[in-house]
Short mmCIF file of C-alpha atoms in Angstrom, two decimals:
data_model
loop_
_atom_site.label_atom_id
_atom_site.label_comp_id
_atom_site.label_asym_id
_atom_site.label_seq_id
_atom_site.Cartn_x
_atom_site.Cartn_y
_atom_site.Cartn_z
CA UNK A 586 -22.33 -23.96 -12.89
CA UNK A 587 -18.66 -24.33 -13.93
CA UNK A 588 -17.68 -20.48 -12.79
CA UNK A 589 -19.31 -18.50 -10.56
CA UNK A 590 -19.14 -14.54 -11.12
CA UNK A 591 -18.05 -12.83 -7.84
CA UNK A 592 -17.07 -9.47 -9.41
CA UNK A 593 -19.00 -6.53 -10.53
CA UNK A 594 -19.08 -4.76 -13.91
CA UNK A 595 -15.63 -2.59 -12.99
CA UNK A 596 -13.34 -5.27 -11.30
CA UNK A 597 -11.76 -8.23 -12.97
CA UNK A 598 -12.17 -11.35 -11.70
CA UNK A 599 -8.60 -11.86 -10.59
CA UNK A 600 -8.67 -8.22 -8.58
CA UNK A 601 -11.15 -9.66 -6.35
CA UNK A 602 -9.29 -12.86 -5.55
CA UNK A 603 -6.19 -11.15 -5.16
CA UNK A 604 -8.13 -8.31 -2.27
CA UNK A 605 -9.74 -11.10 -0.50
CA UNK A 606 -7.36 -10.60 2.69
CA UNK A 607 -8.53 -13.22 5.12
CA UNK A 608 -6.90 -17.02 5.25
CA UNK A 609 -8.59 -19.62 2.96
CA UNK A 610 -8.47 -23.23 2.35
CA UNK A 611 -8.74 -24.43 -0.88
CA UNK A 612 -9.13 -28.50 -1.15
CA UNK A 613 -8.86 -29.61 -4.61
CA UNK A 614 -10.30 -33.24 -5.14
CA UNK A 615 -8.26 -35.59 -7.43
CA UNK A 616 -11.23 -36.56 -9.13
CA UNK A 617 -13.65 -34.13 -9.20
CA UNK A 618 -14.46 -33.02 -13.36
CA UNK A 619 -16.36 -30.21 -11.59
CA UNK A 620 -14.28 -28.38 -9.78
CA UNK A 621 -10.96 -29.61 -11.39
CA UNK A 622 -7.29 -29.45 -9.36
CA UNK A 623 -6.07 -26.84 -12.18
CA UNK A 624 -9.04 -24.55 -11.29
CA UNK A 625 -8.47 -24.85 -7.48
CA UNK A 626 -4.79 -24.16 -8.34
CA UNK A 627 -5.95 -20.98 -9.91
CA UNK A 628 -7.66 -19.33 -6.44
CA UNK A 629 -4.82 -20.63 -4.78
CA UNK A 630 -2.58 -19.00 -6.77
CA UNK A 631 -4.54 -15.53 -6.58
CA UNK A 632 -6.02 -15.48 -2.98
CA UNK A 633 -2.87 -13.84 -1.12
CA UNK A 634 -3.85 -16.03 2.23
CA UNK A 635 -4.91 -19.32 0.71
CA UNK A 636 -3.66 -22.56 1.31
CA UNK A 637 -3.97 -25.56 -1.86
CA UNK A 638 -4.38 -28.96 -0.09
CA UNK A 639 -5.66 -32.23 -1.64
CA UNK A 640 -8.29 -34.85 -0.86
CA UNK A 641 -7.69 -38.05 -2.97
CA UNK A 642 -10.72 -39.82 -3.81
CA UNK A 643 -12.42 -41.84 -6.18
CA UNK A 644 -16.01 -40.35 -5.30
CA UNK A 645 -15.32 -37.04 -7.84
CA UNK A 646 -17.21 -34.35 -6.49
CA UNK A 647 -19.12 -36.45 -4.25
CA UNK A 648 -15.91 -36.62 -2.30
CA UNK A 649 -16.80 -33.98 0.26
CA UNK A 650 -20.30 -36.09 1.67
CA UNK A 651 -18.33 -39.33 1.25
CA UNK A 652 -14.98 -39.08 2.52
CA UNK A 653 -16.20 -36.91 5.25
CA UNK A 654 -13.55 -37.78 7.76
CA UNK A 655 -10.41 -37.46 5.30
CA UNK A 656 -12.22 -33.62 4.62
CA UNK A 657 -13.11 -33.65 8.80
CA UNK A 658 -8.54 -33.91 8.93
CA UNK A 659 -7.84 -31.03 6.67
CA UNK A 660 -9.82 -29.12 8.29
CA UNK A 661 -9.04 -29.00 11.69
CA UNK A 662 -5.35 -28.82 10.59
CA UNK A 663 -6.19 -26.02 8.50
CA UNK A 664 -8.02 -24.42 11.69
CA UNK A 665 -4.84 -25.19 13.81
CA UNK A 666 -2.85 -22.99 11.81
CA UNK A 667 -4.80 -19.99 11.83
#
């Protein structure tokens, strides 16, 4: 559950970040030992479009059903932008 595979036997995973050509938001929680900040920092750093913003929270990867209205924020800021 750590990774999940989104290539296919001839691509690399990085190739298929790096052709994804749309915008993306990427929200890294400050606590979450699933989905850790480094790892967000990763697709962030190989989508061409993305955007790296940060939800602090002490709810780890519960963060996104509890702190609803901090995630609500970046968002619609995110959907202001594009």
């Amino acid at each position: 559950m750590d990774r999940q595979n989104v290539t296919r036997p001839e691509q690399t995973y990085e190739a298929v970040l790096q052709s994804i050509s749309h915008p993306g938001l990427i929200i890294a929680i400050d606590s979450d030992v699933l989905y850790q900040v480094v790892e967000q920092q990763e697709l962030a750093d190989l989508i061409p479009q993305a955007e790296l913003v940060f939800l602090e929270s002490y709810h780890g990867h519960d963060a996104f059903l509890m702190d609803m209205e901090s995630l609500n924020r970046l968002l619609l800021v995110f959907k202001d932008q594009i």
